[in-house]
C-alpha positions as a printed Julia matrix, in Angstrom:
227×3 Matrix{Float64}:
 116.68  108.71  103.92
 113.0   107.88  104.01
 112.53  110.3   107.04
 113.96  113.05  104.82
 111.78  111.98  101.92
 108.55  112.16  104.16
 109.74  115.58  105.5
 110.16  116.82  101.9
 106.82  115.48  100.51
 104.97  116.81  103.54
 106.31  120.19  102.74
 105.44  119.94   99.12
 101.77  118.88   99.9
 101.5   121.88  102.24
 102.88  124.14   99.68
 100.66  122.69   96.89
  97.62  123.27   98.96
  98.55  126.91  100.04
  98.99  127.8    96.33
  95.66  126.46   95.35
  93.95  127.97   98.31
  93.02  124.47   99.65
  93.36  122.71  103.08
  96.4   120.43  103.36
  95.63  116.82  102.36
  96.08  113.79  104.27
  99.02  111.48  103.02
  98.67  108.02  102.47
 102.23  106.31  102.01
 101.81  103.62   99.29
 103.69  100.77  100.8
 102.85   97.93   98.38
 105.8    95.75   97.43
 107.83   97.54  100.3
 108.92   95.34  103.18
 108.03   95.93  106.72
 111.36   97.45  107.56
 110.77  100.26  105.1
 107.3   100.82  106.39
 108.67  101.02  110.22
 111.32  103.65  108.96
 108.52  105.92  107.83
 106.37  105.01  110.93
 109.23  106.07  112.97
 109.53  109.45  111.24
 105.85  110.03  111.89
 103.71  108.44  109.16
 100.69  106.58  110.31
  98.58  105.63  107.2
  99.78  103.02  104.88
  98.24  101.75  101.6
  98.49   98.23  100.32
  97.26   96.45   97.2
  97.12   92.85   98.19
  95.44   91.45  101.3
  98.04   88.78  102.03
 101.0    91.14  101.62
  99.44   93.48  103.96
  98.64   91.06  106.57
 102.15   90.08  106.82
 103.43   93.54  107.36
 100.53   94.43  109.77
 101.41   91.39  112.01
 105.25   92.39  112.05
 104.12   96.05  112.99
 101.36   95.28  115.41
 101.24   97.7   118.29
 102.5   100.8   116.43
  99.14  102.19  115.9
  99.24  102.24  112.16
  96.47  102.72  109.9
  96.12  100.29  107.05
  94.27  101.19  103.73
  93.36   98.74  100.89
  93.94  100.53   97.68
  93.92   97.57   95.2
  91.07   95.76   93.86
  89.33   93.43   96.27
  87.95   89.99   95.12
  84.75   89.06   97.25
  86.23   85.86   98.49
  89.03   87.77  100.19
  86.6    90.05  101.88
  86.38   88.35  105.3
  90.24   88.75  105.78
  89.94   92.31  104.47
  87.21   93.27  106.56
  89.14   92.27  109.75
  92.61   93.45  108.76
  91.96   97.01  107.24
  90.96  100.26  108.74
  89.79  101.56  105.35
  89.05   99.88  102.05
  89.15  102.38   99.23
  88.04  100.2    96.41
  84.49   99.3    97.13
  82.7    99.34   93.79
  79.77   96.82   93.86
  77.03   95.79   96.13
  78.27   92.23   96.61
  81.51   93.38   98.02
  79.55   95.85  100.32
  77.53   93.03  101.79
  80.68   90.71  102.17
  82.63   93.46  103.96
  79.77   94.43  106.28
  79.17   90.6   107.2
  82.64   89.93  108.11
  83.74   93.13  109.99
  84.42   92.21  113.63
  81.99   93.45  116.24
  84.77   94.53  118.36
  86.26   96.85  115.79
  84.88  100.25  114.72
  82.85  100.31  111.54
  85.06   99.87  108.56
  85.68  102.92  106.65
  85.13  102.71  102.92
  85.49  104.83   99.61
  83.65  104.04   96.63
  86.08  103.67   93.62
  84.98  105.36   90.64
  86.12  104.57   87.14
  85.89  108.17   86.21
  87.26  107.76   82.79
  85.47  104.47   81.95
  88.68  102.57   81.34
  88.17   98.85   80.42
  91.49   98.07   82.33
  90.38   99.7    85.57
  88.04   98.78   88.24
  85.47  100.98   89.89
  81.84  101.72   89.32
  80.54  104.02   86.81
  79.87  107.57   88.05
  76.03  107.12   87.59
  76.15  104.2    89.92
  77.62  106.08   92.83
  74.16  107.19   94.43
  72.73  103.62   94.61
  76.02  102.28   95.94
  76.25  104.85   98.55
  72.7   104.08   99.69
  73.86  100.36   99.91
  76.9   101.2   102.17
  75.06  103.72  104.28
  72.49  101.0   105.19
  75.23   98.73  106.62
  75.97   99.64  110.28
  79.29   97.92  110.37
  80.37  100.13  107.6
  81.22  103.89  107.48
  80.82  105.76  103.98
  83.79  108.27  103.81
  83.85  109.29  100.26
  85.38  108.5    96.75
  88.5   107.35   95.35
  89.58  107.68   91.72
  92.61  106.91   89.4
  92.3   108.92   86.33
  93.7   107.82   82.92
  97.63  108.37   83.28
  98.06  110.67   80.42
 101.83  111.57   80.11
 100.86  115.21   80.6
  99.45  115.37   84.03
  97.37  118.5    83.24
  95.17  116.21   81.12
  94.08  114.51   84.13
  92.75  117.83   85.6
  89.24  117.44   84.0
  88.84  113.97   85.56
  89.88  115.34   88.99
  87.32  117.87   88.55
  84.54  115.66   87.64
  85.49  113.39   90.58
  85.32  116.41   92.94
  81.91  117.23   91.47
  80.59  113.67   92.34
  82.19  114.1    95.77
  80.25  117.23   96.59
  76.98  115.78   95.62
  77.63  112.73   97.88
  78.83  114.83  100.77
  75.47  116.85  100.49
  73.65  113.59  101.29
  75.91  112.01  103.8
  77.29  113.5   106.88
  80.22  111.06  107.17
  81.58  111.77  103.84
  84.73  113.66  104.19
  87.47  112.09  101.99
  88.36  112.39   98.4
  91.29  110.12   97.6
  92.94  111.04   94.36
  96.44  112.07   93.16
  99.69  110.23   93.12
 103.4   110.97   92.98
 103.36  112.58   89.6
 100.11  114.71   89.85
  99.43  115.29   93.39
  99.53  119.19   92.91
  96.74  119.11   90.28
  94.57  116.72   92.4
  94.97  119.01   95.33
  94.06  121.95   93.39
  90.89  120.31   92.3
  89.95  119.18   95.73
  91.63  115.92   96.94
  91.51  115.76  100.74
  93.91  112.47  100.56
  96.85  111.79   98.25
  98.32  108.42   97.7
 102.16  108.77   97.35
 104.67  105.78   96.82
 107.4   106.59   94.53
 108.31  109.9    96.13
 108.41  108.38   99.54
 110.03  105.0    98.74
 111.79  105.42   95.48
 110.93  103.64   92.25
 109.77  100.1    92.55
 112.01   97.42   90.88
 110.58   96.11   87.62
 108.58   92.8    87.85
 110.88   89.76   87.98
 113.86   91.67   88.81
């Protein structure tokens, strides 16, 4: 079932990109709350990159699925005290939003691992309930990351306000893409704009997303909390 879902969403992403005249984006399968068996099923179907919200949950799955060549992305808020584990566990951290976290991740990235790929999370709509730095803080944070040899600045991540009408998110995607273009002009390693999810990926792709984070369309709806 999940193999079919992966095939379907991959085709839909390709069609959305073609319709917008954009390159096809990378697919990040959002596997938070899913067990290792579900992840393995998608991995067997060819999916390589998986996104997790919590360090401890990801660590358990990564241990069970070791040796499969999977790529693990942290897409949830990271507390600085969990940076030592995250720096060793993940291939990417998409939620870097403050200098203290940059320093902690760089200090704890193992010397025998490649530099940790990081994205700056931008609170593009200035929502009090969301993490992420302010758009005006991106240049300074980028300089801080670029100065750390154990980190590799790859781009930006954003989660616009989830308006019921996905079209209302278009302006936020457009503004994030403008920030990305400015960042890319100054740093040769910048190549990734992570934005768009199951219900708005087509708009995100049209506005320049190079990576989309898909969970529901691959795994189905998550059970309600406490269920």
